[in-house]
Coordinates of C-alpha atoms in Angstrom, one line a residue:
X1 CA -38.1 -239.7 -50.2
X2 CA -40.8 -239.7 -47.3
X3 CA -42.5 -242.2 -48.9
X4 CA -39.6 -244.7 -49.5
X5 CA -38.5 -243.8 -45.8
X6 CA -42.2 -244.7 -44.6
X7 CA -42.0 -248.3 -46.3
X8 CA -38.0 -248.8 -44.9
X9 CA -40.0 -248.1 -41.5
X10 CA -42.6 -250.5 -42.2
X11 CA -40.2 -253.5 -42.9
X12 CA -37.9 -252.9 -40.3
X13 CA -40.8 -252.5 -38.0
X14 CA -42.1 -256.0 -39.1
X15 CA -38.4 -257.6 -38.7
X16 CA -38.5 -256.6 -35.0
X17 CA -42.4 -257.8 -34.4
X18 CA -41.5 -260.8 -35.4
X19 CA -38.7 -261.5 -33.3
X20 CA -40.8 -260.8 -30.8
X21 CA -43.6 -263.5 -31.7
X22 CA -41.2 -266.3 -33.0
X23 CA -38.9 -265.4 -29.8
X24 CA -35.9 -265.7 -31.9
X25 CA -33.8 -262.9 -33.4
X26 CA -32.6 -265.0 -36.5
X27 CA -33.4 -264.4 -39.4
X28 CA -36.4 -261.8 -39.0
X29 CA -34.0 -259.2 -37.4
X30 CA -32.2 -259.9 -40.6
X31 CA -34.7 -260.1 -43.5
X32 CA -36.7 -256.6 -41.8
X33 CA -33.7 -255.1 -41.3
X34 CA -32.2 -256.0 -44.6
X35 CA -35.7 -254.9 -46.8
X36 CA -35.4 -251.7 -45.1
X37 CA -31.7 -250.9 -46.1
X38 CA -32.4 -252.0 -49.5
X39 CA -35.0 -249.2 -49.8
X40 CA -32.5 -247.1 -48.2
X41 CA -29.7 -248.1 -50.9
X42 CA -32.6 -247.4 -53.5
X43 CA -32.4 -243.4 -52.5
X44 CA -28.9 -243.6 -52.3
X45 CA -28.7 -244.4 -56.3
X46 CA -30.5 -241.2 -56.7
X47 CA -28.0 -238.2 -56.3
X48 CA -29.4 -236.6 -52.8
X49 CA -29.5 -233.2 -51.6
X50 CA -29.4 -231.5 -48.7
X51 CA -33.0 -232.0 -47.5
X52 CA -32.8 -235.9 -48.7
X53 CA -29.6 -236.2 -47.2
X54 CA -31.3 -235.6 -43.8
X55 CA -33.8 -237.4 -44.1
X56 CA -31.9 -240.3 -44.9
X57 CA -29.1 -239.7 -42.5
X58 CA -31.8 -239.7 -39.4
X59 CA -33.3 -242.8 -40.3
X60 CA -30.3 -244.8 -40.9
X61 CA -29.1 -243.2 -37.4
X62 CA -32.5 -244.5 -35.8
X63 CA -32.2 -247.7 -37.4
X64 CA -28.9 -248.4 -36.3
X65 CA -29.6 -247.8 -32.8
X66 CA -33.0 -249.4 -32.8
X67 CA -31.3 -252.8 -34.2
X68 CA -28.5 -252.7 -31.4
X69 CA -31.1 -251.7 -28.4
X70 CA -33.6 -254.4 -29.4
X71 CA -30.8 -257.3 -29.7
X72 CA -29.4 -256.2 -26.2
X73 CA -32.8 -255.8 -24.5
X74 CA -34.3 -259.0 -26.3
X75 CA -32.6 -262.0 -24.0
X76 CA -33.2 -262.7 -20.5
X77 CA -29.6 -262.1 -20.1
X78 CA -26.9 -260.1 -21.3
X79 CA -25.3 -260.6 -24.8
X80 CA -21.6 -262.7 -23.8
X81 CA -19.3 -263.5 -21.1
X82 CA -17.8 -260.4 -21.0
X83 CA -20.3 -258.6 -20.6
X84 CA -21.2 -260.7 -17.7
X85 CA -18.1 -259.6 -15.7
X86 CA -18.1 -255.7 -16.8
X87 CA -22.2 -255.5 -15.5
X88 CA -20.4 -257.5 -12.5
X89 CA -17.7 -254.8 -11.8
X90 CA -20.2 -251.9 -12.4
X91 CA -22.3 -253.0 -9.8
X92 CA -19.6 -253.1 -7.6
X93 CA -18.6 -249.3 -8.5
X94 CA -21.9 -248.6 -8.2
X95 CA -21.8 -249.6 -4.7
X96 CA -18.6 -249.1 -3.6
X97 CA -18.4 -245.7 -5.0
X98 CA -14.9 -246.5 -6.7
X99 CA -13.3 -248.3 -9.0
X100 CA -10.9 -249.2 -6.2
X101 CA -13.7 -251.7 -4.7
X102 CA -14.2 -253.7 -7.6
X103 CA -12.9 -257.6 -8.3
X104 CA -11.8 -255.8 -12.0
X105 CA -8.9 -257.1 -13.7
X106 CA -5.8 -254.7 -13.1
X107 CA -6.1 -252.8 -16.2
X108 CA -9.8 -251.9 -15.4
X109 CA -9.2 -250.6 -11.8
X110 CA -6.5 -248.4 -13.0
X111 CA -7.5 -247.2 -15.9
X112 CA -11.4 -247.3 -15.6
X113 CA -12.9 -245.0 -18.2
X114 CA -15.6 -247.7 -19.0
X115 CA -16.5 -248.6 -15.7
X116 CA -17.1 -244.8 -15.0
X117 CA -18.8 -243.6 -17.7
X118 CA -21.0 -246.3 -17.2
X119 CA -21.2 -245.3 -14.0
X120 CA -22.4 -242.2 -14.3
X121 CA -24.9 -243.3 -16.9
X122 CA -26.3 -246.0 -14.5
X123 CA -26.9 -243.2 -11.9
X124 CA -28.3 -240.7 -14.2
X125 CA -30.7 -242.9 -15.8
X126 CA -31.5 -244.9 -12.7
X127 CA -31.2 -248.4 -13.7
X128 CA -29.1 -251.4 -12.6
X129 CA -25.9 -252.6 -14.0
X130 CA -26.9 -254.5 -16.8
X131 CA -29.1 -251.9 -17.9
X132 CA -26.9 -249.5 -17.9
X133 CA -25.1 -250.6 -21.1
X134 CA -27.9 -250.1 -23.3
X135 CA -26.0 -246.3 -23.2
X136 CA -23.0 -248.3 -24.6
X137 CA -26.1 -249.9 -27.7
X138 CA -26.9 -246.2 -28.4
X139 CA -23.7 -244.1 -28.4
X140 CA -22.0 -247.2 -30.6
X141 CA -24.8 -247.1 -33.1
X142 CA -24.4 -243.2 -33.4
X143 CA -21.4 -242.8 -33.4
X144 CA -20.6 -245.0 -36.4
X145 CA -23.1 -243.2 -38.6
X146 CA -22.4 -239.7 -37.5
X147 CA -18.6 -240.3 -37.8
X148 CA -18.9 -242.0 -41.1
X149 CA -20.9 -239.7 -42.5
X150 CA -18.9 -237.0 -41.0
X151 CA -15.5 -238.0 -42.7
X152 CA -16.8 -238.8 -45.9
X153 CA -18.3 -235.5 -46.3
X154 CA -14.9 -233.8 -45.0
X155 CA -12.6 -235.9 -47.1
X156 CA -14.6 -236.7 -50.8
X157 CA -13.8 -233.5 -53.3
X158 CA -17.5 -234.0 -54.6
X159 CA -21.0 -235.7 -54.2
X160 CA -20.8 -234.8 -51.1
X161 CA -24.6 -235.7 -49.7
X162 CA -24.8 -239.1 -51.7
X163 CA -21.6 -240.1 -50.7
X164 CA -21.8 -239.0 -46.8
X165 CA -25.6 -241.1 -46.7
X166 CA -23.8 -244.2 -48.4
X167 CA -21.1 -244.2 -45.6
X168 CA -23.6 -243.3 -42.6
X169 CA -25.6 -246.6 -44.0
X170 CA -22.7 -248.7 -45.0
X171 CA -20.7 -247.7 -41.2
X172 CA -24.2 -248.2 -39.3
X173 CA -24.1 -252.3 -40.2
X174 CA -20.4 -253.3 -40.1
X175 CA -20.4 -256.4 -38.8
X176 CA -18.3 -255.9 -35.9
X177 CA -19.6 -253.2 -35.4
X178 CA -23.5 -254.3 -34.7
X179 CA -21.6 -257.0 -32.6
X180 CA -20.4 -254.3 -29.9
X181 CA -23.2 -252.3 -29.6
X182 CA -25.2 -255.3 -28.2
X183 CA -22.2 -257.1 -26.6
X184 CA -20.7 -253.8 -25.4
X185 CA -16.9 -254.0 -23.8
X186 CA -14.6 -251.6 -23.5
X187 CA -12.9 -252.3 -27.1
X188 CA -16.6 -250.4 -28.3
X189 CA -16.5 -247.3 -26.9
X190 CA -12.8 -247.0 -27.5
X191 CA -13.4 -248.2 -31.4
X192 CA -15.6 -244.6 -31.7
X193 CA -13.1 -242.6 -29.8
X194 CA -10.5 -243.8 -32.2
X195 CA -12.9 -243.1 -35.2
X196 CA -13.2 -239.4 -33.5
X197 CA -9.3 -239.0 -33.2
X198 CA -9.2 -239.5 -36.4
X199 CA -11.9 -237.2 -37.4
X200 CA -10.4 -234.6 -35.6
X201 CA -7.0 -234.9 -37.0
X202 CA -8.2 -234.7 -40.6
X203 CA -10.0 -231.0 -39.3
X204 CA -6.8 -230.2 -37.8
X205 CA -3.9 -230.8 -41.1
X206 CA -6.9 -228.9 -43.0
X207 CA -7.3 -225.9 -41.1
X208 CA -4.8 -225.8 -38.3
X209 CA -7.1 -225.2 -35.1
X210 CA -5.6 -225.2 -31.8
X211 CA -9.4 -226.6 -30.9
X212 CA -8.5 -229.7 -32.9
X213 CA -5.4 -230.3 -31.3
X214 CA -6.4 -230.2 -27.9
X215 CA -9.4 -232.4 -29.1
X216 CA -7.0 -235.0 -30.5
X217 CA -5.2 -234.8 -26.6
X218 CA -8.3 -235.3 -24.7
X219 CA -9.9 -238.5 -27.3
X220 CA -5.9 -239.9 -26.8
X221 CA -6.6 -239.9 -23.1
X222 CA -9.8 -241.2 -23.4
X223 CA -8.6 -244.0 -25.4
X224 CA -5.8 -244.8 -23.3
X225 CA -8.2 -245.1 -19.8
X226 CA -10.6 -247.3 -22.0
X227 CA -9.0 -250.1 -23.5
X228 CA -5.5 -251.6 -23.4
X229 CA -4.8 -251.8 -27.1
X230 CA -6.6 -248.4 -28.0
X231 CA -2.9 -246.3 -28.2
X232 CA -1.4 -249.2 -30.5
X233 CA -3.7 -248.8 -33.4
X234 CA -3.2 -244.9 -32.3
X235 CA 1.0 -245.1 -32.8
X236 CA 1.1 -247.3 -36.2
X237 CA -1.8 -245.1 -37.9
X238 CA 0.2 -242.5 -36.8
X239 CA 3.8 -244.3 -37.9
X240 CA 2.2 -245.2 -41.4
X241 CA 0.9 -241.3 -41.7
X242 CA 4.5 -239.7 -41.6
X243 CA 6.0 -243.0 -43.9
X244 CA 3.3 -241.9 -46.3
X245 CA 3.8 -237.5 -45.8
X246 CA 7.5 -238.8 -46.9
X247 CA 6.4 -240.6 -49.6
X248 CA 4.5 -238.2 -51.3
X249 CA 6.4 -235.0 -50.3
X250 CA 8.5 -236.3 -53.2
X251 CA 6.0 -235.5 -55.5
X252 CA 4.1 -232.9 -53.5
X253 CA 4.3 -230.4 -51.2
X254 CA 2.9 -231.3 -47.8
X255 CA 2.4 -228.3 -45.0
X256 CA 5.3 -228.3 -43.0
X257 CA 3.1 -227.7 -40.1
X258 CA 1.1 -230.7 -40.5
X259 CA 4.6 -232.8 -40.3
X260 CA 5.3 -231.2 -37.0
X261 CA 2.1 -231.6 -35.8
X262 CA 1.8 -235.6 -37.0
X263 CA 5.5 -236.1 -35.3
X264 CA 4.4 -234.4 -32.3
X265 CA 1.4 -236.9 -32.0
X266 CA 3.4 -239.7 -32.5
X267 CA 5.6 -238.7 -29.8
X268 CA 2.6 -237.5 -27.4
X269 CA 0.8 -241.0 -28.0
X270 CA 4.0 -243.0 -27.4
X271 CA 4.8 -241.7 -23.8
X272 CA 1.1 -242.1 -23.2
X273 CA 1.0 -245.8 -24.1
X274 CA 4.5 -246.3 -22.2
X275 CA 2.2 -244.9 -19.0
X276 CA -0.3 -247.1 -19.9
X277 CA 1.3 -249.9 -20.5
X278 CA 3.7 -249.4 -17.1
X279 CA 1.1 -248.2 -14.6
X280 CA -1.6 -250.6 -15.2
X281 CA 1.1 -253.6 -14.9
X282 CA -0.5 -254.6 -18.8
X283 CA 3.1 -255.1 -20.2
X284 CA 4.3 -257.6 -17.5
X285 CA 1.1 -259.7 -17.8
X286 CA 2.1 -259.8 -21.6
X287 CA 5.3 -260.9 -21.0
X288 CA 4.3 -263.9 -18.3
X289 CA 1.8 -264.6 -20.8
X290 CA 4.0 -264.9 -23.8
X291 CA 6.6 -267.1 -21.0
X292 CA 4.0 -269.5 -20.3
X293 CA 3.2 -270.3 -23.8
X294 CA 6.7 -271.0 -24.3
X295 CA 7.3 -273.3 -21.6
X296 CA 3.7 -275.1 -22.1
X297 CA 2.2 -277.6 -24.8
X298 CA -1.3 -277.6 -25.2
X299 CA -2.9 -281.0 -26.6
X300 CA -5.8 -280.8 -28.4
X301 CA -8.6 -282.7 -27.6
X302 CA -11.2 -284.4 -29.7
X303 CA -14.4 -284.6 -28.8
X304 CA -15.8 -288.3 -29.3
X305 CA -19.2 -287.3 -28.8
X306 CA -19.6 -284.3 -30.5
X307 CA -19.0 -283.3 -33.8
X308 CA -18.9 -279.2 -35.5
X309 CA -21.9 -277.8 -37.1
X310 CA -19.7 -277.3 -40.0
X311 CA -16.2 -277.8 -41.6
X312 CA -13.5 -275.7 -38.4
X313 CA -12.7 -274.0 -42.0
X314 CA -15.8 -272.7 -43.1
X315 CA -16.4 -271.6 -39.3
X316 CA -13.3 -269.3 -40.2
X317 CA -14.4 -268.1 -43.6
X318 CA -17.7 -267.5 -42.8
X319 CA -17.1 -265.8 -39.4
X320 CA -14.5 -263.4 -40.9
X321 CA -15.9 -263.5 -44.7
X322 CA -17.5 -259.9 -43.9
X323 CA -13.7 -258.6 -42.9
X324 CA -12.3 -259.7 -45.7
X325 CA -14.8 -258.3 -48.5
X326 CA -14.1 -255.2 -47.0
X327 CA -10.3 -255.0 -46.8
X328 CA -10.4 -256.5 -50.5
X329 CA -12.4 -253.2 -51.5
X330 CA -11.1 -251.0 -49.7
X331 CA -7.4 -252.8 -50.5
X332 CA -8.8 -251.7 -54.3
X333 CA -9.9 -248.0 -53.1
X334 CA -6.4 -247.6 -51.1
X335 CA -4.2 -248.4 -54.1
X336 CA -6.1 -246.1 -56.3
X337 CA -6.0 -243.2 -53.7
X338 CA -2.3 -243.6 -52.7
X339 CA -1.8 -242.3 -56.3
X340 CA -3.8 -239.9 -57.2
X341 CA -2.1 -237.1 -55.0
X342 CA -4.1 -237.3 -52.1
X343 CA -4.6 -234.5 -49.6
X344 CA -3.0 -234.3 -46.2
X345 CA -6.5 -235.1 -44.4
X346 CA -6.7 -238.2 -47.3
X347 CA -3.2 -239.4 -46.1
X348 CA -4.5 -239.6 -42.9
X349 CA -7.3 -242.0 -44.0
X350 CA -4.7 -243.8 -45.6
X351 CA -2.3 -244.1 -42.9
X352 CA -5.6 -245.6 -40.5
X353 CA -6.6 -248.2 -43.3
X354 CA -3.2 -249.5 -43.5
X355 CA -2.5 -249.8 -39.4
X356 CA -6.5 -251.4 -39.5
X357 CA -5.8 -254.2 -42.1
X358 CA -1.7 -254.8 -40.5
X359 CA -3.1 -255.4 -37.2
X360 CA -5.7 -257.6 -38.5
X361 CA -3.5 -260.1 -40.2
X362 CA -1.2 -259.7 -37.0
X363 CA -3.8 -261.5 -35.3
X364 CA -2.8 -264.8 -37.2
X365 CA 0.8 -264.4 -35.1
X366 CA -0.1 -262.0 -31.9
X367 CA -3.7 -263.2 -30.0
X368 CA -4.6 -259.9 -29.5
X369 CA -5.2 -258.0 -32.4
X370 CA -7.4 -260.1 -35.2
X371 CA -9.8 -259.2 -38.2
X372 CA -12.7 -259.1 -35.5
X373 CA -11.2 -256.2 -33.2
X374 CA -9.2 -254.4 -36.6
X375 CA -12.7 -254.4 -38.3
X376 CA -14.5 -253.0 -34.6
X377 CA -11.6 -250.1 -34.6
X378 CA -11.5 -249.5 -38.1
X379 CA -14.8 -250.6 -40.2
X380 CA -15.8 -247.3 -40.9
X381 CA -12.7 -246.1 -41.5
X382 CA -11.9 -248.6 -44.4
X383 CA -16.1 -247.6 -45.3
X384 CA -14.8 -244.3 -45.8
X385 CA -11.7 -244.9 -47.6
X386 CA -13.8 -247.2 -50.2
X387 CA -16.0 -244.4 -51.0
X388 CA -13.3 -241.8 -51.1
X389 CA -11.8 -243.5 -53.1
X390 CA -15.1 -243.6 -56.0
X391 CA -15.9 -240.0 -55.7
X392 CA -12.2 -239.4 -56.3
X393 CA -12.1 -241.7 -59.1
X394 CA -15.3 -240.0 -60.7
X395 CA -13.6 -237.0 -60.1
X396 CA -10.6 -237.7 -62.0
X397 CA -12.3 -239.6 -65.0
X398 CA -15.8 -239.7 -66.7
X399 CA -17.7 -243.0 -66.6
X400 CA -20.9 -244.4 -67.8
X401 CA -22.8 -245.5 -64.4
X402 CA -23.5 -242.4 -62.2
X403 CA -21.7 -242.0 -59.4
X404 CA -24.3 -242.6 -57.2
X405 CA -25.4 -246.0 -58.6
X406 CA -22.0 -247.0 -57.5
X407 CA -21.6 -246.0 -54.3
X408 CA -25.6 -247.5 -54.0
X409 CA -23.8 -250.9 -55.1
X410 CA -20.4 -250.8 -53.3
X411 CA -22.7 -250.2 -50.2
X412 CA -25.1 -253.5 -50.7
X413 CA -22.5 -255.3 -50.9
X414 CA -21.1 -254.5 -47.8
X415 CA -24.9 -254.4 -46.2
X416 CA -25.0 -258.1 -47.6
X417 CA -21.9 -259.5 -45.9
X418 CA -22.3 -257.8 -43.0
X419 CA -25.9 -259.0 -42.4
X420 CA -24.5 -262.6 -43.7
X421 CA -22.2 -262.9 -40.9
X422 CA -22.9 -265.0 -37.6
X423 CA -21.8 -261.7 -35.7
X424 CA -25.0 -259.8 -37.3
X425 CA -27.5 -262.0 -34.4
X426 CA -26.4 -263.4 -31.4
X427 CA -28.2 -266.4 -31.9
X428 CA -27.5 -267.4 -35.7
X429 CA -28.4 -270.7 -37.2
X430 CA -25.8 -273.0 -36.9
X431 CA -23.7 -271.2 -34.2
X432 CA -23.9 -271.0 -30.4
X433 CA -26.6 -268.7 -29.1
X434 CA -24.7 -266.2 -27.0
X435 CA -27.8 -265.7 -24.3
X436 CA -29.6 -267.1 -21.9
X437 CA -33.5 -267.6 -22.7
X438 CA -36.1 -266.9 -20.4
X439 CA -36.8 -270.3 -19.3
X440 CA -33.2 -270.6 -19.5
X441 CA -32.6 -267.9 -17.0
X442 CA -35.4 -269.4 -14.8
X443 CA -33.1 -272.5 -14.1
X444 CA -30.1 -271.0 -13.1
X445 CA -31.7 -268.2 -10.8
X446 CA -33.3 -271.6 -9.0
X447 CA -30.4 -272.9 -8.9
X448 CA -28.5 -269.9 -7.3
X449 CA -31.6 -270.0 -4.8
X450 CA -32.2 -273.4 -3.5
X451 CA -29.0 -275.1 -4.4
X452 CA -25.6 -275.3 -2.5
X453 CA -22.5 -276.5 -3.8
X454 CA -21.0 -277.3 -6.9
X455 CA -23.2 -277.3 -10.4
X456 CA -22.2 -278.8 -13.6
X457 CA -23.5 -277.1 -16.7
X458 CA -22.1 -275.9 -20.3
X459 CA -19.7 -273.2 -20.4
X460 CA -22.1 -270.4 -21.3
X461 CA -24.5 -271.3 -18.1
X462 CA -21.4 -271.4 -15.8
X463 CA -20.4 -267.6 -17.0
X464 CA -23.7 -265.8 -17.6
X465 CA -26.1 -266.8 -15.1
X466 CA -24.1 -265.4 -12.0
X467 CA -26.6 -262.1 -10.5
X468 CA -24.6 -258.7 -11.3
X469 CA -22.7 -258.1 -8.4
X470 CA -21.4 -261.0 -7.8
X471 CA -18.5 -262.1 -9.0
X472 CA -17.9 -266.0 -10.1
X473 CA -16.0 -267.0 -6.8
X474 CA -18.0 -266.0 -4.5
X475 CA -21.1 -267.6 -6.2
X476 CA -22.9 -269.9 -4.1
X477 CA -23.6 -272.7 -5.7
X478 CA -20.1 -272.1 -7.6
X479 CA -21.0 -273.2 -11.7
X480 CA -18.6 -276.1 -13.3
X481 CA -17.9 -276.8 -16.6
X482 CA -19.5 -280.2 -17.8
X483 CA -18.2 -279.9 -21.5
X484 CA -15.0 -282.1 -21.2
X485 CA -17.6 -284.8 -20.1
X486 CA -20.7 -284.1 -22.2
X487 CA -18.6 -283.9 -25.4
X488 CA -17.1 -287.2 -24.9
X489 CA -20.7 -288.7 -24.2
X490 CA -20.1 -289.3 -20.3
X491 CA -22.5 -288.2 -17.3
X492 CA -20.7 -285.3 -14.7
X493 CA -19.4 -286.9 -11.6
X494 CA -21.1 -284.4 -9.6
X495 CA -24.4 -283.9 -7.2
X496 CA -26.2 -281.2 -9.0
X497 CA -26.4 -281.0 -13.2
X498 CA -28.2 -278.1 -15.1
X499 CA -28.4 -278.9 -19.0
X500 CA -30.4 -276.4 -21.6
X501 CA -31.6 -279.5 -23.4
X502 CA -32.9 -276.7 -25.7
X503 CA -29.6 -276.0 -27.5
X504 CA -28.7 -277.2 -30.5
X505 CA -24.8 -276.0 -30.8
X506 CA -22.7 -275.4 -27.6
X507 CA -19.3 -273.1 -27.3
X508 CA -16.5 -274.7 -25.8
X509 CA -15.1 -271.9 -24.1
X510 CA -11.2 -272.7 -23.1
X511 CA -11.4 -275.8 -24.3
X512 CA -8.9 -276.8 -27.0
X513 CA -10.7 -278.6 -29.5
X514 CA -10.4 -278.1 -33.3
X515 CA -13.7 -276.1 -33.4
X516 CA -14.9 -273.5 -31.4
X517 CA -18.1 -275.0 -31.4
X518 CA -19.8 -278.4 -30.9
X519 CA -23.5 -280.2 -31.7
X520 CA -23.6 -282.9 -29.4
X521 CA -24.3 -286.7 -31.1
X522 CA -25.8 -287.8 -27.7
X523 CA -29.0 -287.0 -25.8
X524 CA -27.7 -285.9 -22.1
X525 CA -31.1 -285.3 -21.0
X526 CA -32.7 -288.8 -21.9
X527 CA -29.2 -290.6 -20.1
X528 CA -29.9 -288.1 -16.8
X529 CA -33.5 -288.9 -16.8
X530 CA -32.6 -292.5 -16.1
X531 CA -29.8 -292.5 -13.7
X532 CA -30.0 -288.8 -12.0
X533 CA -33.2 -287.5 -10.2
X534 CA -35.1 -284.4 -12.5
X535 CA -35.4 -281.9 -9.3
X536 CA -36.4 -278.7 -11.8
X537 CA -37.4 -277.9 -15.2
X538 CA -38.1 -274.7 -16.5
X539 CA -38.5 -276.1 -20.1
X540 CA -35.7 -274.4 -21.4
X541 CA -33.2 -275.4 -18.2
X542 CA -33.2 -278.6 -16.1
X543 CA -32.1 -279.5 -12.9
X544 CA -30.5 -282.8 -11.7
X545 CA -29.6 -284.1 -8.6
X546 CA -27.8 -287.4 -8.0
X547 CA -28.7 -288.9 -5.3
X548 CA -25.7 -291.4 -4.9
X549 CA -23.2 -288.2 -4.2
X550 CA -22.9 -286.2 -1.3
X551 CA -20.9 -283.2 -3.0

C-alpha cells in the first residue's frame, strides 16, 4: 500500500509541475491527476482493511484538496464571474464590519452565512478577499471525501473499508464538485452542509440521539442563511422520504419514531424556507422574474462572425455527460435498493437521490435548478447510493467478480467522466478559459490605472478584472461589452478597446445566441492595428485608443 501510495504521489506531483512549466492547467492537471487515481482504484480492487483504509482515505483527502487549491491559486485572477462579485462584497464586510455595508444582492445581505464565514476566515488567516476563499477550496474538498466515506460506511451491511475508500475517491472528483471548490459560491458550501444533514439524519432513524436532532436543526439553519435554494432540495428529500416510509411500511415495519421525527423535519424545514423565502424578498424577485419572461420575447441572435467550437448539442452532452453517467448508475443501484427492504437510514439515501435527479431534470422547465447544481448538492449522495447499492447486492447473492473489483470499476468509471468533463479545468480545450492570465491581468490593471471612461472588451474582461472592493459601477474606467460587435466582425464604436488576442473561444455571457460559446472567424487585433492606435500590450492583453472619438 505505501508503495503504490508513494507512486500515486509521484504522478500527481508531476501533473501539477507541469502546469506550472506549460502555464496551462489542461490536460497535465488531468493526465497526473488521473495516473494517480488509477493507482488509487488499483488498491481499492484489493479488499482493504483498517490500516489500508487510512492510508488510502488520507491521500485521496490530500489529493482532493491539493487539486482544488492549485486550480484556484494558479490564475492571475479568480476562477468566474461570481466569484468576482462575492471577493467584491467580502471586501466590503471586511471593511465595513457588516454585511449591512455591502452592494450584496438582497438575499446575501440578509441571510449572509457565506459572506461571514468567509469573513471570519479572512481575518483569522490574514489575507485579502480573494484569498480568503481558498478556505472555501479546502473545506469543499474534505468535506466530500469525509462525508462520502462517512455514509457509505454507516449505510453498506458489509465491506465496509473497500467500500467507504471507493466512495471517499469516487465523491472527491465529482465533476461539479471539483468545479466549486475552485469556483467557490455559496451553492458549495451549502452542497456539504446538505450532504451533512443528511448524514446526520441517517445517525439519528438508527439510534435516536437527541444530539442528532439538534444537529439536523443547526445544518437546516446553516443551509437556509447560505444559499437560496438550499431548504428546497431539503423539503422534497424530505417529501420523497415519508412517500417512501409509506411505501415500504406495507411490507415492513418502520420505527414509529422515525416517522414522527421525518414529519416533524418536513414541517420544521417548511416554515424555515417560508422565512427564508419572505424575509429576504427571494420569492417576490421570483415572481417579477417569472412576469417579465411572460410579457417579453427574446430574439436570438446569430453571430455572423463567429461560429461554435462545436455542434450547441454536443456542448450540452459533453458539458453534462458526467451527470448523466451518474444518475444512469445510480438510477440502476436505486431500483435495486428500493426492493430489497432497505433500512430506515437506506430510505433516507433513497429519498435524497430521488429529490437530486427530479430537480435536475426540473432544470430543463425551472432556470434554477439543473444537472450542474443537482450534481453539486447531490454527487456524493447518488456516489453513495451506487455503492450501497453493490455491497447490498453482494450481500444478497454470490457472484463471480469480488466485490471489490466492482466497486474498483463502478468507481473509474465515474473518475473517467468526471475528469472528461469541461468542468474538471477551468481552461479546457475547446471551451472558454474561465481566468484571466497574468499578462492578461496586466492589461486591465493598466487600464483601471491610466485610463478614464468607457472600455470595450469581451465579457469575461468586463466582469473579472474589476479590483475586489469595488464593485462594477463604481469602476472607473467602467468595462463594456464588445461581443455584440466583435461577433458580427465589426470594430466597437468606442475610445478605448482592450482585446486578449490570446483567446481562442470567448463566452457570450447574456447574450442570446444558440451557443454559449463562440471562436471568432475574424482577426480583431490585425483590423485595430490599422485603424485604432496600439496604446499597451502586455502580450496577453492590448490596449486601443481611437483617436477620432472623444468618449
Amino acid at each position: 500500500m505505501k508503495s503504490a501510495v508513494s507512486v500515486a504521489l509521484l504522478l500527481f506531483s508531476l501533473g501539477v509541475i507541469a502546469t506550472i512549466q506549460e502555464g496551462s492547467l489542461f490536460p497535465w492537471i488531468i493526465l497526473g491527476t488521473g495516473a494517480a487515481l488509477a493507482v488509487l482504484c488499483g488498491c481499492i480492487a484489493i479488499n482493504l482493511d483498517r490500516s489500508a483504509f487510512g492510508i488510502l482515505l488520507g491521500t485521496t483527502l490530500m489529493f482532493a484538496v491539493l487539486y482544488r487549491v492549485h486550480i484556484f491559486t494558479f490564475p492571475a485572477s479568480l476562477v468566474g464571474i461570481d466569484s468576482h462579485d462575492f471577493a467584491i462584497w467580502l471586501e466590503q464586510v471586511l471593511e465595513s464590519g457588516g454585511l449591512q455595508g455591502t452592494s450584496a444582492a438582497g438575499f446575501y445581505t440578509d441571510a449572509g452565512g457565506y459572506l461571514t464565514l468567509n469573513a471570519i476566515g479572512a481575518l483569522l488567516l490574514g489575507v485579502g478577499s480573494s484569498t480568503a476563499f481558498v478556505l472555501m477550496s479546502v473545506i469543499i474538498g474534505t468535506g466530500t471525501v469525509l462525508f462520502g466515506a462517512a455514509l457509505t460506511y454507516r449505510l453498506v451491511p458489509m465491506f465496509n473499508y473497500t467500500s467507504a475508500a471507493a466512495a471517499a475517491t469516487a465523491s472527491g472528483f465529482i465533476a461539479a464538485s471539483i468545479r466549486a471548490g475552485y469556483w467557490p459560491i455559496p451553492q458549495s458550501l451549502a452542497a456539504v452542509f446538505f450532504v451533512s444533514f443528511i448524514f446526520v439524519l441517517t445517525a439519528y432513524v438508527d439510534n435516536f440521539d437527541s444530539r442528532c436532532l439538534f444537529l439536523s436543526l443547526l445544518l437546516l439553519i446553516a443551509l437556509a442563511t447560505t444559499h437560496k435554494l438550499a431548504l428546497i432540495f431539503v423539503v422534497v428529500t424530505l417529501f420523497y422520504v415519508i412517500v417512501l416510509i409509506y411505501l415500504h411500511s406495507i411490507k415492513q415495519k418502520v420505527p414509529r419514531r422515525a416517522i414522527n421525527s421525518i414529519c416533524g423535519m418536513v414541517l420544521l424545514s417548511g416554515i424555515l424556507l417560508y422565512t427564508q423565502m419572505s424575509s429576504t424578498g427571494y420569492i417576490t424577485s421570483i415572481v417579477y422574474r417569472v412576469v417579465a419572461l411572460s410579457n417579453v420575447s427574446v430574439t436570438q441572435i446569430t453571430p455572423t462572425a463567429a461560429v461554435p467550437p462545436m455542434d450547441p448539442f454536443y456542448i450540452g452532452i459533453h458539458s453534462t455527460g458526467y451527470a448523466l453517467v451518474l444518475m444512469s448508475i445510480a438510477g440502476i443501484g436505486w431500483m435495486f435498493l428500493a426492493t430489497q427492504r432497505p433500512t430506515p437510514e437506506q430510505i433516507i439515501l433513497l429519498g435524497a437521490a430521488s429529490a437530486i435527479v427530479t430537480l435536475g431534470f426540473s432544470g430543463m422547465i425551472v432556470k434554477e435548478f439543473g444537472f450542474r447544481r443537482a450534481m453539486d448538492y447531490g454527487g456524493v449522495v447518488l456516489v453513495v447510493l451506487i455503492l450501497t447499492s453493490v455491497v447490498t447486492l453482494y450481500d444478497r447473492r454470490a457472484l463471480r467478480v469480488p466485490c471489490s473489483v466492482s466497486m474498483a470499476g463502478i468507481v473509474a468509471i465515474l473518475l473517467i467522466a468526471s475528469l472528461a468533463a469541461p468542468a474538471a479545468t477551468p481552461d479546457y480545450e475547446h471551451y472558454p478559459r474561465d481566468y484571466l492570465t497574468s499578462s492578461e491581468y496586466n492589461a486591465v490593471t493598466f487600464a483601471d490605472s491610466h485610463v478614464t471612461g468607457e472600455v470595450h472588451s469581451d465579457f469575461l474582461t468586463t466582469r473579472v478584472g474589476a479590483p475586489a472592493g469595488l464593485p462594477d459601477e463604481q469602476r472607473e474606467p467602467t468595462y463594456q461589452s464588445a461581443d455584440s460587435s466583435h461577433f458580427n466582425g465589426k470594430q466597437v464604436e468606442g475610445k478605448y478597446v482592450l482585446l486578449r488576442p490570446t483567446v481562442d473561444v470567448y463566452d457570450t455571457g447574456p447574450l442570446p445566441t444558440e451557443a454559449p460559446m463562440y471562436r471568432l472567424t475574424w482577426d480583431p487585433e490585425m483590423a485595430y492595428n490599422k485603424s485604432y492606435h496600439r496604446t499597451y500590450s502586455s502580450g496577453g492583453g492590448v490596449i486601443y485608443t481611437n483617436q477620432t472619438t472623444t468618449s
